[in-house]
Amino acid sequence: MLSLKTATMAAFMAGTTLAVPAALAQDYPTRTIEVIHSYGPGGGTDRFIRAVGVPFEEISGQSMVPISIQGGGGMPAYANFQQRRVDGYTLMAISPDQIIAHVLGRIQMDSFQPLARVQYDQGMILVPESSPFQTIQDFMAHARENPGDLTVGITNAAGFDDTVMGLWNIETGAEVTTVPFGSSEMVSNTLGGQVDAMHEEYGPARGLIESGDMRPLVVFSDERLPVLPDVPTAVELGYDVTLGRWRAFAMPADADPAHVETLYGLVSEAVATDAYQQIQEQAALQYRSVLLGPDEFQAFIESEIEVYTRVLDALGLTD
Amino acid sequence: MAHRLLDLAFASLLFGLSIFLWFVADGFPESRRFAQADADFWPKIIFATMALITGILAIRSVLSLRQSGEEMAGAFTMTADFRASALRVCAMGALILIYFVAFQHLGFILATFAFLMLASFVIPYKNNVTRVIFAACFTVVLVLFFTQALELPLPRGSGVFYDLNVLFY
Amino acid sequence: MLEAYGSAIAYLFGNPSSFLLIIFSVVWGIAFGSVPGLTGIVGVALLIPFTFVFDPTAGLLLLSGVYVGSTFGGSISAILFNTPGSPEAACTALDGYPMAKKGQAGKALGIALASSAIGGIFGTIVLMLLAPPMAQFALNFGPPEYFALAVLGITAISAIGGGSVLKGLVAGLLGLGIATVGLDPITGTERYTFGNLSLLTGISFVPAIIGTFALAEVLQRAGERTSTADVITDVSTKLPSMKEFLATRYTLLRSSSIGAFIGALPGVGATTAAFISYSEAVRWSKRPQDFGTGVAEGIAAPESANNSAVGGSMIPLLALGIPGSATTAVMLGGLTIHGIIPGPLLMETNTQLVYTVFIGMFIANILMLVFGIRAARYFALVLKAPYALVGPAIVVLCMTGVYALNSNIVDVGVMLAMGAFGFLLRKLKYPIASFVIGLVLGPIAERSLRQGLVISDYDYWDFVSRPITAVLLIASLVSLIYGFYGQWKRHQDAQAAKMAAG
């Protein structure tokens, strides 16, 4: 018992002395970087972090591991992130969900130091093969004549999909009803004709598009997708809807600026590697994923907050 | 006898609780888009039904208590057996709670080792050497398994304990 | 099709290492499944980085083997320690643990294992033969049908529990009520969080189950006077005798069919399948009052259903590219990394991959029998250890598993609270089975009811008049009434017997 106690003490003393050099920037990073995210293990964000993590480890010699803290609109993940020590070894993978939580007053975006926005996806409205709507014009004509009659499957209540469709309703002046599902039920309910259409990103939907089971009507981006040259963008139609799901890294607001700089350098190197680019292409995320550094990303976040506030206000979700 | 009283207390508690929760549901923020089947729709169905059934249960317990009212006096005497058993349950419960707190503040290693040691005293067991060896080995195996083999995070605690635990995982 | 199987067999024999992969994955799966908190999803997710080094077929073989193994693995700890290792096995604990407590741990494990293998093979055969038509049929199931299915499962609580009917109902309602905590599934508003943002996740299923079963059990055991007399002594894993096993054949057939079908429905998986088939087993049984005391059907039903659901949930994944469960969603991610685009064309463009996985799952189920017996034997050794060491170790494992699953200390808190609550329910003789059924099926019922109402523009008639919905709802109503009648009749009979005796 006594020997165990002394051993613990010794280890403990060693701990406090070793902790000091770790804080110096030139020796950074010297251990594993942990990236907290609020999605499931094996999900899109988890895979994104691992995909960056592989080249990151080759470049920096330190690994980068995802820590999944699911549920609660990202609140438990955020709480965990807030409680951790600011030592440069804890990042958070953020997405539009954090912007939404900020607008709903649950979290503060200024508690993040934006590091790098890496992926930027684009959503679409898709209808099943059996749908009477061939083009987005048919679809909108019906929506205008019968407000609220068309149902669009979305994933998660009061989340990103809801915001995109809310903005679409505002911009078009027509009204479609959103029905929140889990992501796989959304697809099956659309295929089965329970709802008229769904909102989904290109990557997960491309198998169904290729087989002809689903028809994309409109894509929410500035430019048409090279793989879908016939599908118009919302912007072309005169509706300014370009919101897309993005994936990014953030550090705590009071992170050491030297750490931010070092880490951004490592991340941008990792993202530029063929290994990462290949994985990104396999998930069909390459079309508008432009890497944004801390400052550009900060500006991007601010513009996002503006749009989301407008939409969520209109949906009656904010107080 | 005691269990009838407990039954009544629990049913009445649930009855009160379901009415309270019904009213909490009534106060949920209203949604403009889904007003006809809003957030309170389902909870209200559940808690109204629950209030009804627990109400019946409570009345029935009162009736059965009345029937055997004369035995009331014996309701509060406990056998020594029962007391010892209740004591052990409470001790275990308290230890688990302390472990939960220590888990967050002292980190995984210290909290787990201490808990394994202390909790093994709740249930009669004589071999002190095995106790220590087991507690130590089990802690080490778990730390290695979770942090090294699975790369899943374990709590590191706060303050100085954090610095200590960072050394291990 | 024969050609496809030919190329699949050629692949397997061309890569003998794939057999090793299947063995490894099944063992890994069983191990993962049996540790409380570590679910099959985590087991699959952790292996995804390793699939990078293999070709996609080998990768998918690895992942589906884990899925098969983990679904069974959970039942080992559920039966031996009343600690469901994975949510799929929660239902198995209801009858498995009482049977083990009666000194028949071997029989319980044997039934679980054999039922798992039969269910698993059944599910795989359905997957092989019927994947495209099943996937198409499942698309007919919209929110109203999901709702009716959940209601059908929930109404079985009227038949469960030999004790008070009213207590059974209250326990079920408590489960339904607790499931509403957190974010509303339709409007996204907060419910019953009382301003505490960490409650937004709600009462997560895994911690709730582990609390009500495992922690409550440890508390119970701590209170028992003699700690050594009650040790489960028979720990050999002899399979049940053919006669005992054949007695459950209808349950096996029914549960395997339910499992395969529910597995094929996107968004609901093996856990739901296990509970619904348990409900059905109770409903169809001649002696429903015995459930919960350790009857063979009570183990055979959930175990065959949850393993059959594994094959079932691969149906929408392979036929449509829609994951049928959380675990297959992770697999889908793994396929994407390999450049395979999941979708309706997958079965045509990647024939070899799909058919190799079929055969692989078949082999995995057979291997599960072989390794399941071994794993169960090793685990059963723990029963010989003094409970003064095992009890606290179970607490530690539950805490660690639940924490590591989601790194969320609130989940651990939920587990503790549910442990105390489960202990209380047991002491007051509220049936845990009803409570857990409410907890599992409640969210599905609520979500689909409200989705269906939004879609039908709040037209209730439109909602219930859909043929499948109508049939299921009428069946629920009939069984609800019949359940009450049965309980009432047994009560009367018991009274009459008491009178006659007195």
mmCIF file with all atom_site columns, N, CA, C and O in Angstrom, chain A residues 41 47 67-70 72 75-76 80 106 157 180-181 184-185 188-189 194 211 213 282, chain C residues 139-140 142-143 185-186 188 190 200-201 266 322-323 330 333 337 344 406-408 451 455 466:
data_model
loop_
_atom_site.group_PDB
_atom_site.id
_atom_site.type_symbol
_atom_site.label_atom_id
_atom_site.label_alt_id
_atom_site.label_comp_id
_atom_site.label_asym_id
_atom_site.label_entity_id
_atom_site.label_seq_id
_atom_site.pdbx_PDB_ins_code
_atom_site.Cartn_x
_atom_site.Cartn_y
_atom_site.Cartn_z
_atom_site.occupancy
_atom_site.B_iso_or_equiv
_atom_site.pdbx_formal_charge
_atom_site.auth_seq_id
_atom_site.auth_comp_id
_atom_site.auth_asym_id
_atom_site.auth_atom_id
_atom_site.pdbx_PDB_model_num
ATOM 1   N N  . PRO A 1 41  ? -20.270 7.701  -33.980 1.00 0.00 ? 41  PRO A N  1
ATOM 2   C CA . PRO A 1 41  ? -19.027 7.090  -34.445 1.00 0.00 ? 41  PRO A CA 1
ATOM 3   C C  . PRO A 1 41  ? -19.269 6.474  -35.817 1.00 0.00 ? 41  PRO A C  1
ATOM 4   O O  . PRO A 1 41  ? -20.294 5.836  -36.034 1.00 0.00 ? 41  PRO A O  1
ATOM 5   N N  . ARG A 1 47  ? -15.785 10.317 -39.919 1.00 0.00 ? 47  ARG A N  1
ATOM 6   C CA . ARG A 1 47  ? -14.920 9.885  -41.020 1.00 0.00 ? 47  ARG A CA 1
ATOM 7   C C  . ARG A 1 47  ? -14.087 11.042 -41.545 1.00 0.00 ? 47  ARG A C  1
ATOM 8   O O  . ARG A 1 47  ? -12.944 10.872 -41.947 1.00 0.00 ? 47  ARG A O  1
ATOM 9   N N  . ILE A 1 67  ? -13.576 12.336 -31.118 1.00 0.00 ? 67  ILE A N  1
ATOM 10  C CA . ILE A 1 67  ? -14.303 11.907 -29.922 1.00 0.00 ? 67  ILE A CA 1
ATOM 11  C C  . ILE A 1 67  ? -15.769 12.232 -30.143 1.00 0.00 ? 67  ILE A C  1
ATOM 12  O O  . ILE A 1 67  ? -16.138 13.389 -30.306 1.00 0.00 ? 67  ILE A O  1
ATOM 13  N N  . SER A 1 68  ? -16.556 11.182 -30.193 1.00 0.00 ? 68  SER A N  1
ATOM 14  C CA . SER A 1 68  ? -17.960 11.362 -30.533 1.00 0.00 ? 68  SER A CA 1
ATOM 15  C C  . SER A 1 68  ? -18.799 11.563 -29.277 1.00 0.00 ? 68  SER A C  1
ATOM 16  O O  . SER A 1 68  ? -18.782 10.734 -28.387 1.00 0.00 ? 68  SER A O  1
ATOM 17  N N  . ILE A 1 69  ? -19.485 12.695 -29.191 1.00 0.00 ? 69  ILE A N  1
ATOM 18  C CA . ILE A 1 69  ? -20.407 12.943 -28.079 1.00 0.00 ? 69  ILE A CA 1
ATOM 19  C C  . ILE A 1 69  ? -21.731 13.321 -28.709 1.00 0.00 ? 69  ILE A C  1
ATOM 20  O O  . ILE A 1 69  ? -21.976 14.467 -29.060 1.00 0.00 ? 69  ILE A O  1
ATOM 21  N N  . GLN A 1 70  ? -22.583 12.326 -28.879 1.00 0.00 ? 70  GLN A N  1
ATOM 22  C CA . GLN A 1 70  ? -23.770 12.525 -29.699 1.00 0.00 ? 70  GLN A CA 1
ATOM 23  C C  . GLN A 1 70  ? -24.932 13.173 -28.985 1.00 0.00 ? 70  GLN A C  1
ATOM 24  O O  . GLN A 1 70  ? -25.008 13.166 -27.784 1.00 0.00 ? 70  GLN A O  1
ATOM 25  N N  . GLY A 1 72  ? -28.565 15.669 -28.353 1.00 0.00 ? 72  GLY A N  1
ATOM 26  C CA . GLY A 1 72  ? -28.867 16.925 -27.685 1.00 0.00 ? 72  GLY A CA 1
ATOM 27  C C  . GLY A 1 72  ? -28.550 18.165 -28.484 1.00 0.00 ? 72  GLY A C  1
ATOM 28  O O  . GLY A 1 72  ? -28.150 19.171 -27.909 1.00 0.00 ? 72  GLY A O  1
ATOM 29  N N  . MET A 1 75  ? -25.260 19.895 -27.745 1.00 0.00 ? 75  MET A N  1
ATOM 30  C CA . MET A 1 75  ? -24.972 20.527 -26.453 1.00 0.00 ? 75  MET A CA 1
ATOM 31  C C  . MET A 1 75  ? -23.985 19.740 -25.592 1.00 0.00 ? 75  MET A C  1
ATOM 32  O O  . MET A 1 75  ? -23.068 20.338 -25.040 1.00 0.00 ? 75  MET A O  1
ATOM 33  N N  . PRO A 1 76  ? -24.146 18.428 -25.444 1.00 0.00 ? 76  PRO A N  1
ATOM 34  C CA . PRO A 1 76  ? -23.181 17.700 -24.609 1.00 0.00 ? 76  PRO A CA 1
ATOM 35  C C  . PRO A 1 76  ? -21.755 17.809 -25.142 1.00 0.00 ? 76  PRO A C  1
ATOM 36  O O  . PRO A 1 76  ? -20.808 17.948 -24.361 1.00 0.00 ? 76  PRO A O  1
ATOM 37  N N  . ASN A 1 80  ? -18.657 19.540 -23.075 1.00 0.00 ? 80  ASN A N  1
ATOM 38  C CA . ASN A 1 80  ? -17.395 18.842 -22.851 1.00 0.00 ? 80  ASN A CA 1
ATOM 39  C C  . ASN A 1 80  ? -16.221 19.687 -23.353 1.00 0.00 ? 80  ASN A C  1
ATOM 40  O O  . ASN A 1 80  ? -15.200 19.829 -22.676 1.00 0.00 ? 80  ASN A O  1
ATOM 41  N N  . ARG A 1 106 ? -28.436 28.781 -27.492 1.00 0.00 ? 106 ARG A N  1
ATOM 42  C CA . ARG A 1 106 ? -27.956 27.706 -26.619 1.00 0.00 ? 106 ARG A CA 1
ATOM 43  C C  . ARG A 1 106 ? -26.450 27.759 -26.408 1.00 0.00 ? 106 ARG A C  1
ATOM 44  O O  . ARG A 1 106 ? -25.952 27.324 -25.381 1.00 0.00 ? 106 ARG A O  1
ATOM 45  N N  . ALA A 1 157 ? -35.350 17.739 -36.691 1.00 0.00 ? 157 ALA A N  1
ATOM 46  C CA . ALA A 1 157 ? -36.232 18.877 -36.490 1.00 0.00 ? 157 ALA A CA 1
ATOM 47  C C  . ALA A 1 157 ? -35.403 20.110 -36.161 1.00 0.00 ? 157 ALA A C  1
ATOM 48  O O  . ALA A 1 157 ? -34.422 20.027 -35.438 1.00 0.00 ? 157 ALA A O  1
ATOM 49  N N  . PRO A 1 180 ? -39.818 16.150 -40.478 1.00 0.00 ? 180 PRO A N  1
ATOM 50  C CA . PRO A 1 180 ? -38.528 15.644 -40.004 1.00 0.00 ? 180 PRO A CA 1
ATOM 51  C C  . PRO A 1 180 ? -38.516 14.126 -39.823 1.00 0.00 ? 180 PRO A C  1
ATOM 52  O O  . PRO A 1 180 ? -39.451 13.561 -39.269 1.00 0.00 ? 180 PRO A O  1
ATOM 53  N N  . PHE A 1 181 ? -37.460 13.496 -40.321 1.00 0.00 ? 181 PHE A N  1
ATOM 54  C CA . PHE A 1 181 ? -37.255 12.056 -40.185 1.00 0.00 ? 181 PHE A CA 1
ATOM 55  C C  . PHE A 1 181 ? -35.834 11.795 -39.706 1.00 0.00 ? 181 PHE A C  1
ATOM 56  O O  . PHE A 1 181 ? -35.006 12.695 -39.687 1.00 0.00 ? 181 PHE A O  1
ATOM 57  N N  . SER A 1 184 ? -32.280 7.693  -42.689 1.00 0.00 ? 184 SER A N  1
ATOM 58  C CA . SER A 1 184 ? -32.630 6.590  -43.572 1.00 0.00 ? 184 SER A CA 1
ATOM 59  C C  . SER A 1 184 ? -34.131 6.503  -43.801 1.00 0.00 ? 184 SER A C  1
ATOM 60  O O  . SER A 1 184 ? -34.588 6.158  -44.883 1.00 0.00 ? 184 SER A O  1
ATOM 61  N N  . GLU A 1 185 ? -34.921 6.862  -42.776 1.00 0.00 ? 185 GLU A N  1
ATOM 62  C CA . GLU A 1 185 ? -36.366 6.866  -42.969 1.00 0.00 ? 185 GLU A CA 1
ATOM 63  C C  . GLU A 1 185 ? -36.785 7.938  -43.955 1.00 0.00 ? 185 GLU A C  1
ATOM 64  O O  . GLU A 1 185 ? -37.755 7.774  -44.681 1.00 0.00 ? 185 GLU A O  1
ATOM 65  N N  . SER A 1 188 ? -36.401 6.332  -47.342 1.00 0.00 ? 188 SER A N  1
ATOM 66  C CA . SER A 1 188 ? -37.383 5.289  -47.643 1.00 0.00 ? 188 SER A CA 1
ATOM 67  C C  . SER A 1 188 ? -38.779 5.878  -47.784 1.00 0.00 ? 188 SER A C  1
ATOM 68  O O  . SER A 1 188 ? -39.562 5.432  -48.611 1.00 0.00 ? 188 SER A O  1
ATOM 69  N N  . ASN A 1 189 ? -39.093 6.893  -46.998 1.00 0.00 ? 189 ASN A N  1
ATOM 70  C CA . ASN A 1 189 ? -40.411 7.502  -47.121 1.00 0.00 ? 189 ASN A CA 1
ATOM 71  C C  . ASN A 1 189 ? -40.564 8.278  -48.420 1.00 0.00 ? 189 ASN A C  1
ATOM 72  O O  . ASN A 1 189 ? -41.673 8.409  -48.932 1.00 0.00 ? 189 ASN A O  1
ATOM 73  N N  . GLN A 1 194 ? -44.383 8.376  -49.546 1.00 0.00 ? 194 GLN A N  1
ATOM 74  C CA . GLN A 1 194 ? -45.125 8.899  -48.392 1.00 0.00 ? 194 GLN A CA 1
ATOM 75  C C  . GLN A 1 194 ? -45.027 10.416 -48.349 1.00 0.00 ? 194 GLN A C  1
ATOM 76  O O  . GLN A 1 194 ? -45.959 11.089 -47.959 1.00 0.00 ? 194 GLN A O  1
ATOM 77  N N  . SER A 1 211 ? -29.299 5.254  -60.368 1.00 0.00 ? 211 SER A N  1
ATOM 78  C CA . SER A 1 211 ? -30.197 4.155  -60.714 1.00 0.00 ? 211 SER A CA 1
ATOM 79  C C  . SER A 1 211 ? -31.518 4.668  -61.251 1.00 0.00 ? 211 SER A C  1
ATOM 80  O O  . SER A 1 211 ? -32.351 3.896  -61.691 1.00 0.00 ? 211 SER A O  1
ATOM 81  N N  . ASP A 1 213 ? -33.884 6.076  -59.471 1.00 0.00 ? 213 ASP A N  1
ATOM 82  C CA . ASP A 1 213 ? -34.970 6.023  -58.503 1.00 0.00 ? 213 ASP A CA 1
ATOM 83  C C  . ASP A 1 213 ? -35.332 7.397  -57.955 1.00 0.00 ? 213 ASP A C  1
ATOM 84  O O  . ASP A 1 213 ? -36.409 7.582  -57.424 1.00 0.00 ? 213 ASP A O  1
ATOM 85  N N  . GLN A 1 282 ? -14.293 10.564 -52.995 1.00 0.00 ? 282 GLN A N  1
ATOM 86  C CA . GLN A 1 282 ? -15.150 9.390  -52.887 1.00 0.00 ? 282 GLN A CA 1
ATOM 87  C C  . GLN A 1 282 ? -16.464 9.715  -52.198 1.00 0.00 ? 282 GLN A C  1
ATOM 88  O O  . GLN A 1 282 ? -17.472 9.080  -52.448 1.00 0.00 ? 282 GLN A O  1
ATOM 89  N N  . LEU C 2 139 ? -40.957 -0.410 -48.377 1.00 0.00 ? 139 LEU C N  1
ATOM 90  C CA . LEU C 2 139 ? -41.219 0.989  -48.724 1.00 0.00 ? 139 LEU C CA 1
ATOM 91  C C  . LEU C 2 139 ? -42.697 1.351  -48.547 1.00 0.00 ? 139 LEU C C  1
ATOM 92  O O  . LEU C 2 139 ? -43.044 2.521  -48.485 1.00 0.00 ? 139 LEU C O  1
ATOM 93  N N  . ASN C 2 140 ? -43.575 0.337  -48.483 1.00 0.00 ? 140 ASN C N  1
ATOM 94  C CA . ASN C 2 140 ? -44.987 0.625  -48.240 1.00 0.00 ? 140 ASN C CA 1
ATOM 95  C C  . ASN C 2 140 ? -45.225 1.081  -46.808 1.00 0.00 ? 140 ASN C C  1
ATOM 96  O O  . ASN C 2 140 ? -46.304 1.529  -46.475 1.00 0.00 ? 140 ASN C O  1
ATOM 97  N N  . GLY C 2 142 ? -45.064 3.511  -44.256 1.00 0.00 ? 142 GLY C N  1
ATOM 98  C CA . GLY C 2 142 ? -44.859 4.925  -43.953 1.00 0.00 ? 142 GLY C CA 1
ATOM 99  C C  . GLY C 2 142 ? -45.070 5.147  -42.468 1.00 0.00 ? 142 GLY C C  1
ATOM 100 O O  . GLY C 2 142 ? -45.256 4.184  -41.714 1.00 0.00 ? 142 GLY C O  1
ATOM 101 N N  . PRO C 2 143 ? -45.066 6.399  -42.007 1.00 0.00 ? 143 PRO C N  1
ATOM 102 C CA . PRO C 2 143 ? -45.247 6.671  -40.581 1.00 0.00 ? 143 PRO C CA 1
ATOM 103 C C  . PRO C 2 143 ? -46.485 6.010  -39.976 1.00 0.00 ? 143 PRO C C  1
ATOM 104 O O  . PRO C 2 143 ? -46.377 5.463  -38.867 1.00 0.00 ? 143 PRO C O  1
ATOM 105 N N  . PRO C 2 185 ? -38.945 15.497 -31.380 1.00 0.00 ? 185 PRO C N  1
ATOM 106 C CA . PRO C 2 185 ? -38.491 14.999 -32.676 1.00 0.00 ? 185 PRO C CA 1
ATOM 107 C C  . PRO C 2 185 ? -39.072 15.765 -33.877 1.00 0.00 ? 185 PRO C C  1
ATOM 108 O O  . PRO C 2 185 ? -38.552 15.669 -34.981 1.00 0.00 ? 185 PRO C O  1
ATOM 109 N N  . ILE C 2 186 ? -40.156 16.487 -33.675 1.00 0.00 ? 186 ILE C N  1
ATOM 110 C CA . ILE C 2 186 ? -40.787 17.173 -34.809 1.00 0.00 ? 186 ILE C CA 1
ATOM 111 C C  . ILE C 2 186 ? -40.529 18.672 -34.776 1.00 0.00 ? 186 ILE C C  1
ATOM 112 O O  . ILE C 2 186 ? -40.174 19.276 -35.787 1.00 0.00 ? 186 ILE C O  1
ATOM 113 N N  . GLY C 2 188 ? -38.395 20.246 -32.540 1.00 0.00 ? 188 GLY C N  1
ATOM 114 C CA . GLY C 2 188 ? -37.049 20.589 -32.103 1.00 0.00 ? 188 GLY C CA 1
ATOM 115 C C  . GLY C 2 188 ? -37.004 21.426 -30.835 1.00 0.00 ? 188 GLY C C  1
ATOM 116 O O  . GLY C 2 188 ? -35.960 21.946 -30.478 1.00 0.00 ? 188 GLY C O  1
ATOM 117 N N  . GLU C 2 190 ? -37.427 22.080 -26.599 1.00 0.00 ? 190 GLU C N  1
ATOM 118 C CA . GLU C 2 190 ? -36.976 21.331 -25.418 1.00 0.00 ? 190 GLU C CA 1
ATOM 119 C C  . GLU C 2 190 ? -38.178 20.846 -24.619 1.00 0.00 ? 190 GLU C C  1
ATOM 120 O O  . GLU C 2 190 ? -39.132 21.585 -24.428 1.00 0.00 ? 190 GLU C O  1
ATOM 121 N N  . LEU C 2 200 ? -30.772 17.839 -22.932 1.00 0.00 ? 200 LEU C N  1
ATOM 122 C CA . LEU C 2 200 ? -31.316 17.885 -24.292 1.00 0.00 ? 200 LEU C CA 1
ATOM 123 C C  . LEU C 2 200 ? -31.182 16.548 -25.009 1.00 0.00 ? 200 LEU C C  1
ATOM 124 O O  . LEU C 2 200 ? -31.989 16.208 -25.853 1.00 0.00 ? 200 LEU C O  1
ATOM 125 N N  . THR C 2 201 ? -30.141 15.782 -24.677 1.00 0.00 ? 201 THR C N  1
ATOM 126 C CA . THR C 2 201 ? -29.977 14.471 -25.303 1.00 0.00 ? 201 THR C CA 1
ATOM 127 C C  . THR C 2 201 ? -31.119 13.546 -24.927 1.00 0.00 ? 201 THR C C  1
ATOM 128 O O  . THR C 2 201 ? -31.365 12.571 -25.606 1.00 0.00 ? 201 THR C O  1
ATOM 129 N N  . PRO C 2 266 ? -36.233 0.650  -42.604 1.00 0.00 ? 266 PRO C N  1
ATOM 130 C CA . PRO C 2 266 ? -35.205 1.616  -42.241 1.00 0.00 ? 266 PRO C CA 1
ATOM 131 C C  . PRO C 2 266 ? -35.563 2.343  -40.951 1.00 0.00 ? 266 PRO C C  1
ATOM 132 O O  . PRO C 2 266 ? -36.729 2.623  -40.700 1.00 0.00 ? 266 PRO C O  1
ATOM 133 N N  . ILE C 2 322 ? -29.950 2.243  -48.478 1.00 0.00 ? 322 ILE C N  1
ATOM 134 C CA . ILE C 2 322 ? -30.449 2.900  -47.262 1.00 0.00 ? 322 ILE C CA 1
ATOM 135 C C  . ILE C 2 322 ? -30.105 1.994  -46.087 1.00 0.00 ? 322 ILE C C  1
ATOM 136 O O  . ILE C 2 322 ? -30.479 0.831  -46.082 1.00 0.00 ? 322 ILE C O  1
ATOM 137 N N  . PRO C 2 323 ? -29.416 2.501  -45.078 1.00 0.00 ? 323 PRO C N  1
ATOM 138 C CA . PRO C 2 323 ? -29.103 1.640  -43.949 1.00 0.00 ? 323 PRO C CA 1
ATOM 139 C C  . PRO C 2 323 ? -30.344 1.336  -43.124 1.00 0.00 ? 323 PRO C C  1
ATOM 140 O O  . PRO C 2 323 ? -31.120 2.233  -42.815 1.00 0.00 ? 323 PRO C O  1
ATOM 141 N N  . VAL C 2 330 ? -23.157 2.889  -40.331 1.00 0.00 ? 330 VAL C N  1
ATOM 142 C CA . VAL C 2 330 ? -21.712 2.998  -40.205 1.00 0.00 ? 330 VAL C CA 1
ATOM 143 C C  . VAL C 2 330 ? -21.028 2.183  -41.307 1.00 0.00 ? 330 VAL C C  1
ATOM 144 O O  . VAL C 2 330 ? -20.044 2.615  -41.914 1.00 0.00 ? 330 VAL C O  1
ATOM 145 N N  . GLY C 2 333 ? -20.949 4.048  -44.489 1.00 0.00 ? 333 GLY C N  1
ATOM 146 C CA . GLY C 2 333 ? -19.840 4.985  -44.512 1.00 0.00 ? 333 GLY C CA 1
ATOM 147 C C  . GLY C 2 333 ? -18.551 4.293  -44.901 1.00 0.00 ? 333 GLY C C  1
ATOM 148 O O  . GLY C 2 333 ? -17.753 4.817  -45.676 1.00 0.00 ? 333 GLY C O  1
ATOM 149 N N  . ILE C 2 337 ? -15.943 4.986  -48.297 1.00 0.00 ? 337 ILE C N  1
ATOM 150 C CA . ILE C 2 337 ? -14.509 5.258  -48.267 1.00 0.00 ? 337 ILE C CA 1
ATOM 151 C C  . ILE C 2 337 ? -13.789 4.423  -49.320 1.00 0.00 ? 337 ILE C C  1
ATOM 152 O O  . ILE C 2 337 ? -12.812 4.849  -49.911 1.00 0.00 ? 337 ILE C O  1
ATOM 153 N N  . PRO C 2 344 ? -29.311 1.426  -55.391 1.00 0.00 ? 344 PRO C N  1
ATOM 154 C CA . PRO C 2 344 ? -30.032 0.285  -55.966 1.00 0.00 ? 344 PRO C CA 1
ATOM 155 C C  . PRO C 2 344 ? -29.198 -0.500 -56.978 1.00 0.00 ? 344 PRO C C  1
ATOM 156 O O  . PRO C 2 344 ? -29.517 -1.650 -57.272 1.00 0.00 ? 344 PRO C O  1
ATOM 157 N N  . ASN C 2 406 ? -19.929 7.564  -25.311 1.00 0.00 ? 406 ASN C N  1
ATOM 158 C CA . ASN C 2 406 ? -20.341 8.878  -25.783 1.00 0.00 ? 406 ASN C CA 1
ATOM 159 C C  . ASN C 2 406 ? -19.593 10.018 -25.088 1.00 0.00 ? 406 ASN C C  1
ATOM 160 O O  . ASN C 2 406 ? -19.909 11.174 -25.293 1.00 0.00 ? 406 ASN C O  1
ATOM 161 N N  . SER C 2 407 ? -18.599 9.684  -24.249 1.00 0.00 ? 407 SER C N  1
ATOM 162 C CA . SER C 2 407 ? -17.831 10.701 -23.512 1.00 0.00 ? 407 SER C CA 1
ATOM 163 C C  . SER C 2 407 ? -18.717 11.713 -22.814 1.00 0.00 ? 407 SER C C  1
ATOM 164 O O  . SER C 2 407 ? -18.351 12.868 -22.678 1.00 0.00 ? 407 SER C O  1
ATOM 165 N N  . ASN C 2 408 ? -19.888 11.297 -22.426 1.00 0.00 ? 408 ASN C N  1
ATOM 166 C CA . ASN C 2 408 ? -20.823 12.256 -21.857 1.00 0.00 ? 408 ASN C CA 1
ATOM 167 C C  . ASN C 2 408 ? -21.161 11.844 -20.433 1.00 0.00 ? 408 ASN C C  1
ATOM 168 O O  . ASN C 2 408 ? -21.808 10.829 -20.201 1.00 0.00 ? 408 ASN C O  1
ATOM 169 N N  . GLN C 2 451 ? -45.461 12.450 -37.458 1.00 0.00 ? 451 GLN C N  1
ATOM 170 C CA . GLN C 2 451 ? -45.076 12.570 -38.875 1.00 0.00 ? 451 GLN C CA 1
ATOM 171 C C  . GLN C 2 451 ? -46.273 12.259 -39.754 1.00 0.00 ? 451 GLN C C  1
ATOM 172 O O  . GLN C 2 451 ? -46.576 12.973 -40.714 1.00 0.00 ? 451 GLN C O  1
ATOM 173 N N  . ILE C 2 455 ? -48.214 14.630 -42.524 1.00 0.00 ? 455 ILE C N  1
ATOM 174 C CA . ILE C 2 455 ? -48.342 14.243 -43.928 1.00 0.00 ? 455 ILE C CA 1
ATOM 175 C C  . ILE C 2 455 ? -49.812 14.180 -44.350 1.00 0.00 ? 455 ILE C C  1
ATOM 176 O O  . ILE C 2 455 ? -50.184 14.640 -45.418 1.00 0.00 ? 455 ILE C O  1
ATOM 177 N N  . ARG C 2 466 ? -55.526 3.383  -43.734 1.00 0.00 ? 466 ARG C N  1
ATOM 178 C CA . ARG C 2 466 ? -54.596 2.691  -44.615 1.00 0.00 ? 466 ARG C CA 1
ATOM 179 C C  . ARG C 2 466 ? -54.631 1.202  -44.262 1.00 0.00 ? 466 ARG C C  1
ATOM 180 O O  . ARG C 2 466 ? -54.583 0.860  -43.086 1.00 0.00 ? 466 ARG C O  1
#
